[in-house]
Amino acid sequence: MAAFARVRLVMLSGVACSILAACGADGVASPGEGVIVIPTPTPTPTPTPTPTPTPTGVTPAANCPSITGAVQLTDLGTISGPQGTWRNCGFPARFTASTAIPKVAGVIYSLPGRVDVGTDQGAASTNTDVTLTIDPGVTIFGATGVSYLVVNRGNRIDAVGTPTQPIVFTGRGNVVATPDDNASQMWGGVVLLGRAPVTDCLAPAATPGTVACERDTEGTSNALYGGAQPADNSGRMSYVQIRYSGFVLSADKELQGLTPSGTGSGTTIENIHVHNSSDDGIEVFGGRVNMRNIAITGAEDDSLDTDVGYKGNIQYLLAVQRAGGGVGDSIIEADSNGNEDAVPRQNVAISNFTFVQRANGAGNAAAVLIRGGADYRLMNGIFVSPGVSCLRLNSATTVQTTGADEAGPPKFDSVVMQCGGTGPFTGSGGVTNDAVAAIFNAGTNNSSTFTPSLTGVYVNGASETGRAVFNPTSISSFFAVPTYIGAVRDASDTRFQGWTCNSATASFGSSSGACNAIPV
């Protein structure tokens, strides 16, 4: 349009000059008349060339970086999307030596399929073989639906981002396009395999919780976990986003966003955001790992699923399902059916949680389902579940008071609920609704008739601020002493800001980027 305007100006100037030239001498005023001086037309300036626009977004690096280790990256050319163009550097199928993945401008990394960190060192091993280090700000995408990252027993991951430079795991569709808020199932996820105790052994004669008891990760093949080392260390993951995961590998075999399996208490899992997993956000298979500052948004099955003898502590857990109630099941499914009195018995303690349950047609018929031999302790938490019951206990073994490694019925302290369905509490499998209510009401400072005042979906308001707080440090030294219930104190609380990503399901503020865009 600017170029056309300049051409039009030149044409009009030329026409003006032609008219003035046609007047000649006869057109000059005679003596005695006021002399009219026709000025010489100002020369039309030479048009300034329109500058070539400066490219915006990412421009690809010239090549893939060299890495230490026995296997190099594969230069797969470039890959382009709404945020620019990157050099696509493919991971090897297996890292056979400790390797550092650097943050390099214009480089994005990809998983060609299953990528293993080291080889399985076995349940009885005590060594650390291979460590995969991932620098802050690195983005890694699954190139296919069956792409996933496996950290094998006796190996470690060191994926530690920062509040302003999170590490992002996502799918190819997030790189080449702008997914909508219902996108999922683009790739597998991240699987951590450890040597901590588990139950439900592959070998029928194996004793649970021993070196002989191991399992194969759900949805994978020869991804073994389990052992007898409660403090085993599978590495560190912090300030990490895991987006659009959960591809179906076979019938009833679907990977989660993050799958800690037999992972020991020496492992660090904190500041993790799992967004739009097509299965569970996080599923924990046994082990002893503790977790802190966990956000799970848009999971299409359960937000958190715990199984096969998991014993651990979690503080500051925020789980929000997608609006509309079209997808998602429970916020928590604690599942020990089928091997209910196995030792170690599942025992999980969670403090400072906010659960926003929107799946009105949830198959589990409750925001939280605890069943089988699972023991649970929930403290300083908020249920918002207007469509279904808040709490369902299933099976007499869930509420039993005696037995090996038995902690008794689930316990609740400083927990408030807004519930729908047929009422706050549902019993099944030999447990009555009244029995569930009595278990909940036996705790301190609980309310099943609470009216929330949350803002921005999950941020505490005046009603939440006024609730009494339970001190969880008597349960475990892992817990910090809280000053409020719920996961987010108020609008000034920055716990989940910056390293998370925003969607229609939950927005974490302007310092967090969009979940459907790759950070640049």
Coordinates of C-alpha atoms in Angstrom, one line a residue:
M1 CA 0.0 0.0 0.0
A2 CA 2.9 2.4 0.8
A3 CA 4.5 1.7 -2.6
F4 CA 1.2 2.4 -4.4
A5 CA 0.9 5.7 -2.6
R6 CA 4.3 6.8 -3.7
V7 CA 3.6 5.9 -7.4
R8 CA 0.3 7.8 -7.2
L9 CA 2.1 10.9 -5.8
V10 CA 4.7 10.8 -8.7
M11 CA 1.9 10.5 -11.3
L12 CA 0.0 13.5 -9.8
S13 CA 3.2 15.6 -9.7
G14 CA 3.8 14.8 -13.4
V15 CA 0.3 15.9 -14.3
A16 CA 0.8 19.2 -12.5
C17 CA 4.0 19.9 -14.3
S18 CA 2.3 19.3 -17.7
I19 CA -0.5 21.7 -16.9
L20 CA 2.0 24.5 -16.0
A21 CA 4.1 24.0 -19.1
A22 CA 1.1 24.3 -21.4
C23 CA 0.4 27.9 -20.1
G24 CA 3.5 29.3 -21.9
A25 CA 4.1 33.2 -22.4
D26 CA 0.5 33.9 -22.9
G27 CA -0.2 32.7 -19.6
V28 CA 2.0 35.3 -17.9
A29 CA 0.2 38.4 -16.5
S30 CA 0.5 41.7 -18.5
P31 CA 2.3 44.8 -17.1
G32 CA 0.3 46.6 -14.5
E33 CA -1.4 43.6 -13.3
G34 CA -0.3 41.9 -10.1
V35 CA 2.6 39.7 -11.0
I36 CA 1.8 36.1 -10.2
V37 CA 4.9 34.1 -9.8
I38 CA 4.4 30.4 -10.5
P39 CA 7.1 28.7 -8.4
T40 CA 9.2 26.0 -9.8
P41 CA 7.7 22.7 -8.6
T42 CA 9.6 21.0 -5.9
P43 CA 11.3 18.0 -7.3
T44 CA 9.7 14.8 -6.4
P45 CA 12.1 13.0 -4.0
T46 CA 13.4 9.7 -4.9
P47 CA 11.3 7.2 -3.0
T48 CA 13.0 5.6 -0.1
P49 CA 13.2 1.8 -0.6
T50 CA 11.0 -0.1 1.8
P51 CA 13.4 -1.9 4.2
T52 CA 13.3 -5.7 4.3
P53 CA 11.5 -6.7 7.4
T54 CA 13.7 -8.1 10.2
P55 CA 12.8 -11.7 10.7
T56 CA 10.9 -12.3 14.0
G57 CA 11.0 -15.4 16.1
V58 CA 13.5 -18.1 16.0
T59 CA 16.1 -18.6 13.3
P60 CA 17.8 -22.0 13.0
A61 CA 21.4 -22.6 14.2
A62 CA 23.8 -23.6 11.5
N63 CA 24.3 -27.0 13.0
C64 CA 23.7 -29.2 16.0
P65 CA 26.0 -28.8 19.0
S66 CA 28.6 -31.4 19.7
I67 CA 28.0 -33.3 22.9
T68 CA 30.1 -35.3 25.2
G69 CA 29.4 -39.0 25.2
A70 CA 29.7 -42.0 22.9
V71 CA 26.8 -41.0 20.6
Q72 CA 26.3 -37.7 18.9
L73 CA 23.1 -35.9 18.0
T74 CA 21.6 -36.4 14.5
D75 CA 21.1 -33.3 12.4
L76 CA 17.5 -33.7 11.1
G77 CA 17.5 -30.4 9.2
T78 CA 15.1 -27.7 10.2
I79 CA 11.6 -27.6 11.6
S80 CA 9.3 -24.6 11.5
G81 CA 6.2 -23.4 13.3
P82 CA 4.5 -20.2 14.5
Q83 CA 7.4 -19.3 16.8
G84 CA 10.1 -19.6 14.0
T85 CA 12.4 -22.2 12.6
W86 CA 14.8 -24.4 14.6
R87 CA 17.7 -26.7 13.8
N88 CA 16.2 -30.1 14.7
C89 CA 18.7 -32.2 16.6
G90 CA 17.6 -35.8 17.2
F91 CA 18.6 -37.7 20.3
P92 CA 20.1 -41.2 19.9
A93 CA 18.0 -44.2 20.8
R94 CA 20.2 -44.7 23.8
F95 CA 22.6 -42.6 25.8
T96 CA 25.5 -44.9 26.6
A97 CA 27.6 -42.3 28.5
S98 CA 26.9 -39.3 30.6
T99 CA 25.8 -36.5 28.4
A100 CA 24.9 -32.8 28.8
I101 CA 22.3 -31.2 26.5
P102 CA 23.0 -27.5 26.1
K103 CA 20.7 -24.6 25.5
V104 CA 21.7 -23.3 22.1
A105 CA 19.9 -20.5 20.3
G106 CA 18.0 -21.8 17.3
V107 CA 18.2 -25.5 18.4
I108 CA 15.4 -27.8 19.4
Y109 CA 15.8 -31.4 20.3
S110 CA 13.7 -34.4 19.4
L111 CA 13.0 -37.9 20.5
P112 CA 12.8 -40.2 17.5
G113 CA 11.0 -42.9 19.4
R114 CA 11.8 -44.6 22.8
V115 CA 15.0 -43.0 24.1
D116 CA 16.8 -44.8 26.9
V117 CA 19.2 -43.2 29.4
G118 CA 21.7 -45.9 30.1
T119 CA 20.8 -49.6 30.3
D120 CA 19.1 -51.4 33.2
Q121 CA 21.7 -52.0 35.9
G122 CA 19.3 -54.4 37.7
A123 CA 17.5 -54.4 41.0
A124 CA 20.5 -55.4 43.2
S125 CA 23.0 -52.8 41.7
T126 CA 24.2 -49.8 43.7
N127 CA 26.1 -47.9 41.0
T128 CA 25.2 -44.9 38.8
D129 CA 26.1 -45.5 35.2
V130 CA 24.8 -42.7 32.9
T131 CA 23.5 -39.3 33.8
L132 CA 21.6 -37.2 31.2
T133 CA 21.9 -33.5 32.1
I134 CA 19.5 -31.0 30.4
D135 CA 20.2 -27.3 30.6
P136 CA 17.6 -24.7 31.6
G137 CA 15.5 -23.4 28.7
V138 CA 15.9 -26.6 26.5
T139 CA 12.9 -27.8 24.6
I140 CA 12.6 -31.4 23.6
F141 CA 9.7 -32.8 21.5
G142 CA 8.5 -36.3 20.7
A143 CA 8.8 -36.7 17.0
T144 CA 6.1 -39.5 16.9
G145 CA 3.3 -40.7 19.1
V146 CA 5.4 -43.5 20.5
S147 CA 8.3 -41.2 21.5
Y148 CA 9.1 -41.2 25.2
L149 CA 12.1 -40.8 27.5
V150 CA 13.1 -43.7 29.8
V151 CA 15.7 -43.3 32.6
N152 CA 16.7 -46.9 33.4
R153 CA 17.5 -48.3 36.8
G154 CA 21.0 -47.3 38.0
N155 CA 21.0 -44.2 35.7
R156 CA 19.9 -40.6 36.3
I157 CA 18.4 -37.5 34.8
D158 CA 19.5 -34.0 35.8
A159 CA 16.8 -31.8 34.2
V160 CA 16.9 -28.7 36.3
G161 CA 15.4 -25.5 34.7
T162 CA 14.9 -22.1 36.4
P163 CA 11.8 -20.1 37.2
T164 CA 12.3 -18.1 34.0
Q165 CA 13.8 -20.8 31.8
P166 CA 11.9 -24.0 32.4
I167 CA 12.7 -27.2 30.5
V168 CA 9.9 -28.1 28.2
F169 CA 9.0 -31.7 27.0
T170 CA 6.2 -31.6 24.4
G171 CA 5.0 -33.2 21.1
R172 CA 5.8 -32.3 17.5
G173 CA 2.3 -30.8 17.0
N174 CA 3.2 -28.2 19.6
V175 CA 6.2 -27.1 17.5
V176 CA 4.7 -27.0 14.0
A177 CA 1.3 -25.6 15.0
T178 CA -0.7 -23.9 17.7
P179 CA -2.7 -26.6 19.5
D180 CA -6.1 -25.8 20.9
D181 CA -7.0 -26.3 24.5
N182 CA -8.3 -29.9 23.9
A183 CA -5.1 -31.2 22.3
S184 CA -3.3 -34.1 23.8
Q185 CA -1.7 -37.5 23.0
M186 CA 1.1 -36.2 20.8
W187 CA 3.8 -38.4 22.3
G188 CA 4.5 -40.7 25.3
G189 CA 6.0 -38.9 28.3
V190 CA 8.9 -39.2 30.8
V191 CA 9.5 -42.5 32.7
L192 CA 11.8 -42.8 35.7
L193 CA 12.8 -46.3 36.7
G194 CA 14.3 -46.9 40.1
R195 CA 15.3 -49.6 42.6
A196 CA 13.0 -48.8 45.5
P197 CA 10.4 -51.3 46.8
V198 CA 7.2 -52.2 44.9
T199 CA 4.5 -54.7 45.1
D200 CA 2.6 -56.8 42.5
C201 CA 5.7 -58.5 41.3
L202 CA 6.1 -60.0 37.8
A203 CA 7.4 -63.2 39.3
P204 CA 4.5 -64.9 41.2
A205 CA 6.8 -66.3 43.9
A206 CA 8.7 -63.1 44.5
T207 CA 8.3 -61.4 47.9
P208 CA 7.0 -57.8 47.5
G209 CA 9.5 -55.1 48.5
T210 CA 12.5 -57.3 47.8
V211 CA 15.2 -57.4 45.1
A212 CA 13.2 -60.3 43.5
C213 CA 10.1 -58.1 43.1
E214 CA 10.2 -56.1 39.9
R215 CA 7.7 -54.9 37.4
D216 CA 7.5 -53.7 33.8
T217 CA 6.3 -50.1 33.3
E218 CA 2.7 -49.7 32.1
G219 CA 2.6 -49.4 28.3
T220 CA 6.3 -50.2 27.8
S221 CA 8.4 -53.3 27.1
N222 CA 11.4 -54.3 29.2
A223 CA 11.3 -51.1 31.2
L224 CA 11.9 -52.8 34.6
Y225 CA 11.7 -51.2 38.0
G226 CA 11.7 -52.2 41.6
G227 CA 14.2 -53.4 44.2
A228 CA 15.0 -53.0 47.9
Q229 CA 16.6 -49.6 48.1
P230 CA 14.1 -47.0 49.5
A231 CA 16.6 -44.1 49.1
D232 CA 17.5 -44.9 45.5
N233 CA 18.3 -41.8 43.4
S234 CA 17.0 -41.5 39.8
G235 CA 18.2 -37.9 39.6
R236 CA 16.5 -34.5 39.6
M237 CA 13.6 -32.9 37.7
S238 CA 12.8 -29.3 38.6
Y239 CA 11.2 -26.4 36.7
V240 CA 10.0 -28.7 34.0
Q241 CA 6.9 -28.7 31.8
I242 CA 5.5 -31.9 30.3
R243 CA 2.8 -31.1 27.6
Y244 CA 0.4 -33.1 25.5
S245 CA 1.6 -36.5 26.5
G246 CA 0.0 -39.9 26.9
F247 CA 0.0 -41.7 23.6
V248 CA -1.8 -45.1 23.5
L249 CA 0.8 -47.8 22.8
S250 CA -1.7 -50.7 23.0
A251 CA -5.1 -51.4 24.5
D252 CA -5.2 -50.2 28.1
K253 CA -1.6 -49.3 27.9
E254 CA -1.1 -45.6 27.8
L255 CA 1.8 -43.5 29.1
Q256 CA 1.3 -40.6 31.5
G257 CA 3.0 -37.2 31.5
L258 CA 5.4 -38.3 34.2
T259 CA 5.7 -41.9 35.5
P260 CA 8.0 -42.4 38.5
S261 CA 8.3 -46.2 38.9
G262 CA 10.1 -47.7 41.8
T263 CA 11.7 -44.3 42.3
G264 CA 13.5 -43.8 45.6
S265 CA 13.5 -40.9 48.1
G266 CA 16.9 -39.8 46.9
T267 CA 15.2 -38.5 43.7
T268 CA 14.1 -34.9 43.5
I269 CA 10.8 -34.1 41.8
E270 CA 9.6 -30.5 42.3
N271 CA 8.3 -27.6 40.3
I272 CA 6.7 -29.8 37.6
H273 CA 3.8 -28.8 35.4
V274 CA 2.0 -31.6 33.4
H275 CA -0.5 -30.2 30.9
N276 CA -3.1 -32.1 28.9
S277 CA -2.0 -35.6 29.3
S278 CA -4.4 -38.0 27.6
D279 CA -4.1 -40.4 30.5
D280 CA -3.0 -39.5 34.0
G281 CA -1.0 -36.4 34.7
I282 CA 1.4 -38.3 37.0
E283 CA 1.2 -42.0 37.9
V284 CA 3.4 -43.3 40.6
F285 CA 4.2 -47.0 40.7
G286 CA 5.6 -47.9 44.1
G287 CA 8.8 -46.5 45.4
R288 CA 9.5 -43.7 47.9
V289 CA 9.8 -40.5 46.0
N290 CA 8.6 -37.2 47.5
M291 CA 7.3 -34.3 45.4
R292 CA 6.8 -30.6 45.9
N293 CA 5.1 -27.8 43.8
I294 CA 3.2 -29.9 41.3
A295 CA 0.7 -28.5 38.9
I296 CA -1.5 -30.8 36.8
T297 CA -3.9 -29.2 34.3
G298 CA -6.3 -30.8 31.8
A299 CA -5.5 -34.5 32.5
E300 CA -8.0 -36.7 30.6
D301 CA -8.0 -39.5 33.2
D302 CA -6.8 -38.9 36.8
S303 CA -4.6 -36.0 37.7
L304 CA -2.6 -38.1 40.2
D305 CA -2.7 -41.9 40.3
T306 CA -0.7 -43.9 42.9
D307 CA -0.2 -47.7 42.9
V308 CA 1.7 -50.8 44.0
G309 CA 3.0 -49.8 47.4
Y310 CA 3.9 -46.2 46.9
K311 CA 5.0 -44.5 50.1
G312 CA 5.6 -40.8 49.7
N313 CA 4.9 -37.2 50.7
I314 CA 3.6 -34.4 48.4
Q315 CA 3.3 -30.7 49.3
Y316 CA 1.7 -27.9 47.2
L317 CA -0.3 -29.9 44.7
L318 CA -2.6 -28.0 42.3
A319 CA -4.8 -30.0 40.0
V320 CA -7.4 -28.4 37.6
Q321 CA -9.5 -30.2 35.1
R322 CA -10.7 -28.7 31.8
A323 CA -13.8 -26.6 31.9
G324 CA -17.0 -28.1 30.6
G325 CA -16.6 -31.5 32.3
G326 CA -16.0 -33.3 29.0
V327 CA -12.8 -35.1 30.0
G328 CA -11.1 -36.2 33.1
D329 CA -11.9 -38.6 35.9
S330 CA -10.7 -38.2 39.5
I331 CA -8.2 -35.8 40.8
I332 CA -6.6 -38.7 42.8
E333 CA -7.0 -42.4 42.2
A334 CA -5.3 -44.4 44.9
D335 CA -5.4 -47.9 43.6
S336 CA -4.3 -51.1 45.4
N337 CA -7.1 -53.4 44.4
G338 CA -6.2 -57.0 43.8
N339 CA -3.2 -57.2 46.1
E340 CA -4.6 -55.3 49.0
D341 CA -2.7 -56.6 52.0
A342 CA 0.7 -56.7 50.2
V343 CA 3.6 -55.2 52.1
P344 CA 4.8 -52.4 51.6
R345 CA 1.3 -51.1 51.9
Q346 CA 0.6 -47.8 50.0
N347 CA 0.8 -44.8 52.3
V348 CA 0.7 -41.3 50.9
A349 CA 0.6 -37.9 52.7
I350 CA -0.4 -34.7 50.9
S351 CA -0.4 -31.2 52.4
N352 CA -1.5 -28.0 50.8
F353 CA -3.6 -29.0 47.8
T354 CA -6.3 -27.4 45.7
F355 CA -8.4 -29.8 43.6
V356 CA -10.8 -28.3 41.0
Q357 CA -12.8 -31.3 39.7
R358 CA -14.9 -30.5 36.6
A359 CA -15.5 -34.0 35.2
N360 CA -19.2 -34.4 36.0
G361 CA -19.4 -37.8 34.3
A362 CA -16.3 -39.2 36.1
G363 CA -16.1 -42.9 36.0
N364 CA -14.8 -43.0 39.5
A365 CA -17.8 -40.9 40.7
A366 CA -15.7 -38.8 43.0
A367 CA -13.0 -36.2 43.0
V368 CA -10.8 -38.5 45.1
L369 CA -11.1 -42.3 45.1
I370 CA -9.1 -44.4 47.6
R371 CA -9.5 -48.1 47.3
G372 CA -7.9 -51.4 48.1
G373 CA -5.1 -51.4 50.6
A374 CA -4.2 -47.8 50.2
D375 CA -3.5 -45.6 53.3
Y376 CA -3.8 -41.8 52.7
R377 CA -3.5 -38.6 54.8
L378 CA -4.8 -35.4 53.3
M379 CA -4.0 -32.1 55.1
N380 CA -4.6 -28.4 54.4
G381 CA -6.6 -28.9 51.3
I382 CA -9.5 -27.6 49.2
F383 CA -11.9 -29.7 47.1
V384 CA -14.1 -27.9 44.5
S385 CA -16.2 -30.6 43.0
P386 CA -19.7 -29.3 42.2
G387 CA -20.5 -32.2 39.9
V388 CA -19.7 -35.3 41.8
S389 CA -19.0 -36.5 45.3
C390 CA -15.7 -35.3 46.9
L391 CA -14.6 -38.5 48.5
R392 CA -15.2 -42.2 47.7
L393 CA -13.7 -45.0 49.8
N394 CA -14.0 -48.5 48.2
S395 CA -13.3 -51.8 49.9
A396 CA -13.2 -52.8 53.6
T397 CA -9.4 -53.0 53.3
T398 CA -9.3 -49.3 52.8
V399 CA -10.8 -48.6 56.2
Q400 CA -9.4 -51.5 58.2
T401 CA -7.5 -50.7 61.4
T402 CA -5.3 -53.7 61.8
G403 CA -2.9 -55.6 59.6
A404 CA 0.7 -55.7 58.4
D405 CA 2.2 -52.3 57.7
E406 CA -1.3 -50.8 58.4
A407 CA -1.8 -47.0 59.1
G408 CA -5.6 -47.3 59.6
P409 CA -8.3 -45.6 57.6
P410 CA -7.5 -42.4 55.6
K411 CA -7.1 -39.3 57.7
F412 CA -8.1 -35.7 57.0
D413 CA -7.1 -32.5 58.8
S414 CA -7.9 -28.9 57.8
V415 CA -9.7 -30.0 54.6
V416 CA -12.7 -28.2 53.2
M417 CA -15.1 -29.4 50.5
Q418 CA -17.7 -28.1 48.0
C419 CA -19.3 -31.2 46.7
G420 CA -22.0 -32.3 44.3
G421 CA -23.5 -35.6 43.1
T422 CA -25.4 -37.4 45.8
G423 CA -23.4 -35.8 48.6
P424 CA -19.9 -35.2 49.8
F425 CA -19.2 -38.9 50.6
T426 CA -19.6 -42.2 48.7
G427 CA -18.9 -45.6 50.1
S428 CA -18.7 -48.8 48.0
G429 CA -17.3 -52.3 48.2
G430 CA -18.5 -52.9 51.7
V431 CA -18.1 -49.3 52.9
T432 CA -21.2 -47.1 53.6
N433 CA -21.6 -43.4 52.9
D434 CA -22.0 -42.8 56.6
A435 CA -18.7 -44.6 57.3
V436 CA -16.9 -42.4 54.9
A437 CA -18.5 -39.3 56.5
A438 CA -17.4 -40.5 60.0
I439 CA -13.8 -41.0 58.8
F440 CA -13.7 -37.5 57.3
N441 CA -15.3 -35.8 60.3
A442 CA -13.0 -37.6 62.8
G443 CA -10.2 -35.2 61.7
T444 CA -9.6 -31.6 62.8
N445 CA -11.0 -28.4 61.3
N446 CA -12.7 -30.1 58.4
S447 CA -15.8 -29.0 56.5
S448 CA -17.9 -30.8 53.9
T449 CA -20.3 -27.8 53.5
F450 CA -17.7 -25.2 52.5
T451 CA -18.4 -22.3 50.2
P452 CA -15.2 -21.4 48.3
S453 CA -14.1 -17.9 47.5
L454 CA -11.3 -18.8 45.1
T455 CA -10.4 -16.3 42.4
G456 CA -8.8 -17.1 39.1
V457 CA -9.9 -20.7 39.5
Y458 CA -7.5 -21.7 42.2
V459 CA -6.2 -18.7 44.2
N460 CA -7.3 -18.5 47.9
G461 CA -9.8 -15.8 48.9
A462 CA -11.1 -14.7 52.3
S463 CA -12.9 -17.9 53.1
E464 CA -9.8 -20.0 52.5
T465 CA -7.5 -17.6 54.4
G466 CA -9.6 -17.8 57.5
R467 CA -9.3 -21.6 57.8
A468 CA -7.2 -23.2 60.5
V469 CA -3.9 -24.8 59.4
F470 CA -2.6 -28.2 60.3
N471 CA 1.1 -28.7 60.9
P472 CA 2.2 -31.7 58.8
T473 CA 5.8 -31.8 60.1
S474 CA 4.8 -34.4 62.7
I475 CA 4.0 -36.7 59.7
S476 CA 7.3 -36.2 57.9
S477 CA 10.3 -33.8 58.1
F478 CA 9.9 -33.4 54.3
F479 CA 7.0 -31.0 54.9
A480 CA 7.6 -27.3 55.4
V481 CA 5.3 -25.6 58.0
P482 CA 2.5 -24.0 56.1
T483 CA 0.7 -20.8 56.9
Y484 CA -2.4 -21.4 54.8
I485 CA -4.5 -24.2 53.4
G486 CA -4.6 -24.9 49.6
A487 CA -1.9 -24.7 47.1
V488 CA -1.8 -20.9 46.5
R489 CA -2.0 -18.5 49.4
D490 CA -3.3 -15.4 47.5
A491 CA -2.7 -13.3 44.4
S492 CA 0.8 -12.3 45.6
D493 CA 1.9 -16.0 45.8
T494 CA 4.4 -16.7 43.1
R495 CA 4.9 -20.4 43.7
F496 CA 3.5 -21.5 40.4
Q497 CA 4.4 -18.4 38.3
G498 CA 6.9 -18.2 35.5
W499 CA 7.9 -21.9 35.0
T500 CA 4.3 -23.0 34.3
C501 CA 2.3 -22.4 31.1
N502 CA -1.1 -20.8 30.6
S503 CA -4.2 -22.2 29.0
A504 CA -8.0 -21.8 29.2
T505 CA -7.9 -24.4 32.0
A506 CA -5.7 -22.4 34.3
S507 CA -3.7 -19.2 33.9
F508 CA -0.6 -18.7 36.1
G509 CA 0.0 -15.0 35.2
S510 CA 1.8 -12.9 32.7
S511 CA 5.3 -14.3 33.6
S512 CA 4.2 -17.7 32.3
G513 CA 4.0 -18.3 28.6
A514 CA 1.2 -20.0 26.7
C515 CA 1.1 -23.8 26.7
N516 CA 0.4 -23.9 23.0
A517 CA 3.5 -21.9 22.1
I518 CA 7.2 -22.9 22.3
P519 CA 9.3 -20.6 24.5
V520 CA 11.8 -18.5 22.4

